[in-house]
Amino acid sequence: MKAFANLYARLDATRSSNAKLAAMQDYLLATAPEDAAWAVYFLSGGRPRQLVPSKLLRELTLTVSNLPQWLFEESYQAVGDLAETMMLLLPKSPHTPDESLTVWVEKQLLPLRGLPAEVLMAQLLPLLNQLDQQSQLVGIKLITGSFRVGVSRLLVTRALGLVSGIDAKQIAQRLVGYTDISARPTAADYLKLIAPINEELGERNDGQPYPFFLAHPLQAATDAFDGLIGSSDNWLVEWKWDGIRSQLVKRNGQLWVWSRGEELITDRFPELNVLADYLPDGTVIDGEIVVWQHQYMEAATSLSETDSQAIAVGVQPFALLQQRIGRKTLTAKILHDIPVVILAYDLLEWHGQDSREQRQSVRRAQLEKVVAQCNQPQLQLSTLLTGVNWQDLNLQRAASRSLGVEGMMLKRKDAQYGVGRTKDVGVWWKWKIDPYSVDAVLIYAQTGHGRRAGLYTDYTFAVWDAADNEAERKLVPFAKAYSGLTDVEMREVDAVIRKTTVEKFGPVRSVTPTLVFELGFEGIALSSRHKSGIAVRFPRMLRWRKDKPISEADTLETLKDLLPQTSRGAKNGDAKVGGSQ
Amino acid sequence: MELIVARPEGLYCPPGDFYIDPWRQVERAVITHGHGDHARTGHAHYLAAAPSEGILRKRLGANIDLLSLEYGQKINHHGVTLSLHPAGHVLGSAQVRLEYKGEVWVASGDYKVEDDGTCAPFESVPCHTFITESTFGLPIYQWQPQNEIFADINQWWQSNADNNRASVLFCYAFGKAQRLLSGLNPDIGPIIVHGAVEPLNRVYREAGVNLPHTQYVSDIQDMAQIRKSIVLAPPSTQGTSWMKRFGDYSDAFASGWMQLRGARRRRGVDRGFVMSDHADWPGLQTAIMATGAERVFVTHGQVHTMVRWLNEQGLDAQGFNTEYGEEAAEAEANLPSQTEPSIEAKSTDMNSLKAFD
Ligand SMILES: [Zn+2]
Ligand SMILES: [Zn+2]
């Protein structure tokens, strides 16, 4: 337990990925496999179901510390983390017993689950009292299921890669299912993770994706394009889809789906699995996973490949995809209401042959054949756009918002498929539209977490529900944002919030509106779940409009004008797909 | 009779016609200690504890009109008997005891109850009305004994030195730096101090406080020696080019605010050592109760929290009504951009006052 608590402290103390990698490597090399098994489980996001309700933990802390409820709440707000607050208020031992992480998890913590409240109240304190501060914090975090320490699953796979000398992507494949909620990782499981590749057992680099080729932003006046990148004739042009960039890998009868972060996401998209039956072994496709509207899915085969309008209409807002990604379990209802397809735009391997050095146009022609042969609605082509010149394409690009895409992608016809952001074997440009922006008023503030704990850094923004000349107009909240300010600005805003507080509700304060910010966001959709009837995507503060009084902030009307044509026409005022006939 | 009231200029004693730690220029100022937010320039007459004379003259000017009192020595001014008593905060820090017509008030300034060995330890002064700070007035703030913290610091330094990495310890130049110095183990390696720290070391040494040998980085030519060293520097040097000369160093920050992980991460240092010159929650409780006061005024830090808590404990507590912010988090928020508090600060903004620890 102590060693794991020390690892936690090391990971917690640094923001450098290399330092985190080194800390994990040191721990994994020094610890017993059974403990490493649990450590990897927790670090890569595994959580047993909550062992003790947090309400009971609060009660316990109140009883033991003998504090009034309000003072506990104030303390909690200053700290910003329940486990840490408890750790600071509970008695602790100067030393932690030598029992291992495994003993603690399996013998002490997991058995707590389901115990009656009285028993827990009696058992928990002696249990936690044995631990020193650092171990107590970790112990409580394991109990509350809130163990998080700023390492991604990807970083854990890299650490395991370093420890075992095996490619991290191979580790990622082995990690599939490792953190399932019912999993109880054992020493054997861990040793399997880091074992040498065993070809006799048929384990080869089966599911390995290729490094993704990344696009560069193109920011220039359209008139300058010919001079900068030549005639539009030399380029393949597509929409820039707003989904999850992914590679489909089909080998040895099995299908793997990888995200651009080289995270294995096969489990997240079970409807793509059918493609395993229709794609030949040795096929790797690069494309974008998007949510697709039902009726088009059924009619998909009849769509002409060049009918870009129709294809784009089938794509649903990213917000829906996000809802789906957010779910722990994919219910039948979600799969029905939010179905996905992959829009294919490149072919990296065909019949087991790496095709990345072929020209873009050649790969594209082959891709079109592959998609046609596969003939499944889950695999669609990302359509090519045609225009007589850049100006013409720019005119078409103006439709991006209403089509729910982020602009266009330009791929040189003779480009190879490079590695990462290289430009030496060809180039992809992203020709994006500008982000949306409105001027909004800060009306609520909440204290942040982690680095921002104790500071008011998370804000709710509102716009007016009527124009300036209406006598009684109100501010309607529509977005929350916490990024975009410098540390100095954050402190300045924090001070204003404290001075203009009207009411406190838990960690949230309402303020007398005085602050106006220019908010940028990437997408906007109708939503019945929000008071304003609007949901925006990736809202962030672009700038603090110190020059603007709140009366000059934007209105709901301005915001609604930004909605894509398609959703503005929707009758039920909700962008959900489920209701389509 | 109110012996102390809050005025726009600062805390004021009506019968005695003088101020305590005023933030605007006044005729007569009693100064509790030399931190920049309590001791400001431009007053006509100063009164302070004798051990703080060196600091005050260094920071406010050698020629200020200063009357210094030994701890416990009484003077009478307009019928008010005034004496100064150790506050245990920094060298020369004092609580101000006022007695008038049988009524006793004590204004504590900043205080700490643990004896740290670099200044006269806190003395509990019985009174009817006590004016307390509340910088760390939440139960989450409970300090370890200082010998344990020194052990941690020396261990951190030792392990860096073993790996030939300099150890940079950020701390406030006056008070905290000298207290840290007093606990360092000079056998581990050279002790380097920033130019803002050394003059204050001199004042401490002249006052008879035993500090280990310190050097400027320019005194050391051998990079190997620098890699074994510990460096005490004010927080304002973090991220500046001055740090470059230490190569690949490990850094840490010593402050009571380091108690919270959020604050530690915000600081962006490798280690946070929880060491404060202010009383922790239990310290505040003990100090307040020990005075026997029935009325308590809370001046800065967690004012609302402390007032509510004390009222629930049966005392008559209130905040001194100031125009300033109210919470410790705010002070912490101001820490990173704050350099060593400047005595030139003309601002009446409590934010800058509260940047102290
Ligand atoms: Zn002070
Ligand atoms: Zn102070």
PDB file of C-alpha atoms in Angstrom, chain A residues 8 12-13 15 66-68 70-71 74-76 78-79 81 84-85 87-89 133-134 137 141 148 450-456 487-488 490-491 494-495 498-499 504 509, chain B residues 137-142 259-271 281 302 304-306 308-309 312 323-327 329-330 332-337 349 351:
ATOM      1  CA  TYR A   8       0.350   8.188  -6.357  1.00  0.00           C
ATOM      2  CA  ASP A  12       0.280  13.724  -8.420  1.00  0.00           C
ATOM      3  CA  ALA A  13       3.264  15.987  -7.954  1.00  0.00           C
ATOM      4  CA  ARG A  15       2.638  17.486 -14.810  1.00  0.00           C
ATOM      5  CA  ASN A  66     -16.714  16.609  15.768  1.00  0.00           C
ATOM      6  CA  LEU A  67     -17.324  19.471  13.368  1.00  0.00           C
ATOM      7  CA  PRO A  68     -20.621  21.099  12.516  1.00  0.00           C
ATOM      8  CA  TRP A  70     -21.393  23.788   7.720  1.00  0.00           C
ATOM      9  CA  LEU A  71     -17.754  23.825   8.712  1.00  0.00           C
ATOM     10  CA  GLU A  74     -16.612  25.010   3.982  1.00  0.00           C
ATOM     11  CA  SER A  75     -13.568  22.821   4.392  1.00  0.00           C
ATOM     12  CA  TYR A  76     -14.672  20.598   1.548  1.00  0.00           C
ATOM     13  CA  ALA A  78     -11.693  24.948   0.124  1.00  0.00           C
ATOM     14  CA  VAL A  79     -10.146  21.580  -0.695  1.00  0.00           C
ATOM     15  CA  ASP A  81     -11.993  16.894  -3.136  1.00  0.00           C
ATOM     16  CA  GLU A  84      -8.575  14.812   0.493  1.00  0.00           C
ATOM     17  CA  THR A  85     -10.886  16.662   2.871  1.00  0.00           C
ATOM     18  CA  MET A  87      -7.751  12.760   4.913  1.00  0.00           C
ATOM     19  CA  LEU A  88      -7.125  16.219   6.368  1.00  0.00           C
ATOM     20  CA  LEU A  89      -9.825  15.869   9.017  1.00  0.00           C
ATOM     21  CA  GLN A 133      -1.618  10.629   5.311  1.00  0.00           C
ATOM     22  CA  GLN A 134      -0.562   9.646   1.837  1.00  0.00           C
ATOM     23  CA  LEU A 137      -5.771   9.573   0.767  1.00  0.00           C
ATOM     24  CA  LYS A 141     -10.019   7.341  -3.106  1.00  0.00           C
ATOM     25  CA  ARG A 148      -7.805   9.498 -10.641  1.00  0.00           C
ATOM     26  CA  GLY A 450      -7.132  19.989  -8.921  1.00  0.00           C
ATOM     27  CA  ARG A 451      -4.895  22.878  -9.833  1.00  0.00           C
ATOM     28  CA  ARG A 452      -7.856  25.221  -9.594  1.00  0.00           C
ATOM     29  CA  ALA A 453      -9.256  23.995  -6.287  1.00  0.00           C
ATOM     30  CA  GLY A 454     -10.473  26.847  -4.119  1.00  0.00           C
ATOM     31  CA  LEU A 455     -10.542  29.282  -7.026  1.00  0.00           C
ATOM     32  CA  TYR A 456     -13.709  30.266  -8.850  1.00  0.00           C
ATOM     33  CA  ASP A 487      -3.782  32.455 -14.652  1.00  0.00           C
ATOM     34  CA  VAL A 488      -3.657  36.156 -13.991  1.00  0.00           C
ATOM     35  CA  MET A 490      -8.454  33.767 -13.571  1.00  0.00           C
ATOM     36  CA  ARG A 491      -7.354  35.322 -10.296  1.00  0.00           C
ATOM     37  CA  ASP A 494     -12.041  35.115  -8.901  1.00  0.00           C
ATOM     38  CA  ALA A 495     -11.698  38.335  -6.942  1.00  0.00           C
ATOM     39  CA  ARG A 498     -16.100  37.070  -4.412  1.00  0.00           C
ATOM     40  CA  LYS A 499     -16.991  40.744  -4.353  1.00  0.00           C
ATOM     41  CA  LYS A 504     -24.031  30.619  -2.343  1.00  0.00           C
ATOM     42  CA  ARG A 509     -22.131  31.266  -6.312  1.00  0.00           C
TER      43      ARG A 509
ATOM     44  CA  GLY B 137      -8.969  29.396   9.990  1.00  0.00           C
ATOM     45  CA  LEU B 138     -10.270  26.066   8.694  1.00  0.00           C
ATOM     46  CA  PRO B 139      -9.904  22.685  10.409  1.00  0.00           C
ATOM     47  CA  ILE B 140      -8.122  21.297   7.350  1.00  0.00           C
ATOM     48  CA  TYR B 141      -5.080  23.308   8.363  1.00  0.00           C
ATOM     49  CA  GLN B 142      -3.138  21.409  10.999  1.00  0.00           C
ATOM     50  CA  GLN B 259      -1.338  21.772   2.692  1.00  0.00           C
ATOM     51  CA  LEU B 260      -3.731  21.455  -0.254  1.00  0.00           C
ATOM     52  CA  ARG B 261      -2.889  19.430  -3.342  1.00  0.00           C
ATOM     53  CA  GLY B 262      -4.625  21.967  -5.550  1.00  0.00           C
ATOM     54  CA  ALA B 263      -2.400  24.756  -4.295  1.00  0.00           C
ATOM     55  CA  ARG B 264       0.685  22.566  -4.659  1.00  0.00           C
ATOM     56  CA  ARG B 265      -0.126  21.770  -8.240  1.00  0.00           C
ATOM     57  CA  ARG B 266      -0.939  25.370  -8.998  1.00  0.00           C
ATOM     58  CA  ARG B 267       2.529  26.261  -7.794  1.00  0.00           C
ATOM     59  CA  GLY B 268       4.078  23.933 -10.294  1.00  0.00           C
ATOM     60  CA  VAL B 269       6.910  22.781  -8.036  1.00  0.00           C
ATOM     61  CA  ASP B 270       8.131  19.252  -7.346  1.00  0.00           C
ATOM     62  CA  ARG B 271       7.482  19.386  -3.634  1.00  0.00           C
ATOM     63  CA  TRP B 281      -6.676  25.713  13.276  1.00  0.00           C
ATOM     64  CA  GLN B 302     -11.223  33.084   7.042  1.00  0.00           C
ATOM     65  CA  HIS B 304     -16.718  34.568   8.333  1.00  0.00           C
ATOM     66  CA  THR B 305     -15.858  31.007   9.191  1.00  0.00           C
ATOM     67  CA  MET B 306     -13.988  31.911  12.331  1.00  0.00           C
ATOM     68  CA  ARG B 308     -19.426  31.807  13.051  1.00  0.00           C
ATOM     69  CA  TRP B 309     -17.405  29.083  14.738  1.00  0.00           C
ATOM     70  CA  GLU B 312     -21.141  28.723  18.192  1.00  0.00           C
ATOM     71  CA  GLU B 323     -13.517  46.633   2.464  1.00  0.00           C
ATOM     72  CA  TYR B 324     -11.318  43.661   1.651  1.00  0.00           C
ATOM     73  CA  GLY B 325     -11.813  40.148   0.417  1.00  0.00           C
ATOM     74  CA  GLU B 326     -12.532  37.486   2.881  1.00  0.00           C
ATOM     75  CA  GLU B 327     -11.093  34.125   2.165  1.00  0.00           C
ATOM     76  CA  ALA B 329      -8.211  30.953  -1.007  1.00  0.00           C
ATOM     77  CA  GLU B 330      -8.076  34.441  -2.373  1.00  0.00           C
ATOM     78  CA  GLU B 332      -3.458  31.851  -2.081  1.00  0.00           C
ATOM     79  CA  ALA B 333      -4.728  32.821  -5.480  1.00  0.00           C
ATOM     80  CA  ASN B 334      -2.606  35.901  -5.270  1.00  0.00           C
ATOM     81  CA  LEU B 335       0.470  34.077  -4.184  1.00  0.00           C
ATOM     82  CA  PRO B 336       1.952  32.978  -7.469  1.00  0.00           C
ATOM     83  CA  SER B 337       2.251  36.423  -9.006  1.00  0.00           C
ATOM     84  CA  ASP B 349      -5.995  46.286  -1.195  1.00  0.00           C
ATOM     85  CA  ASN B 351      -5.202  41.087  -1.438  1.00  0.00           C
TER      86      ASN B 351
END
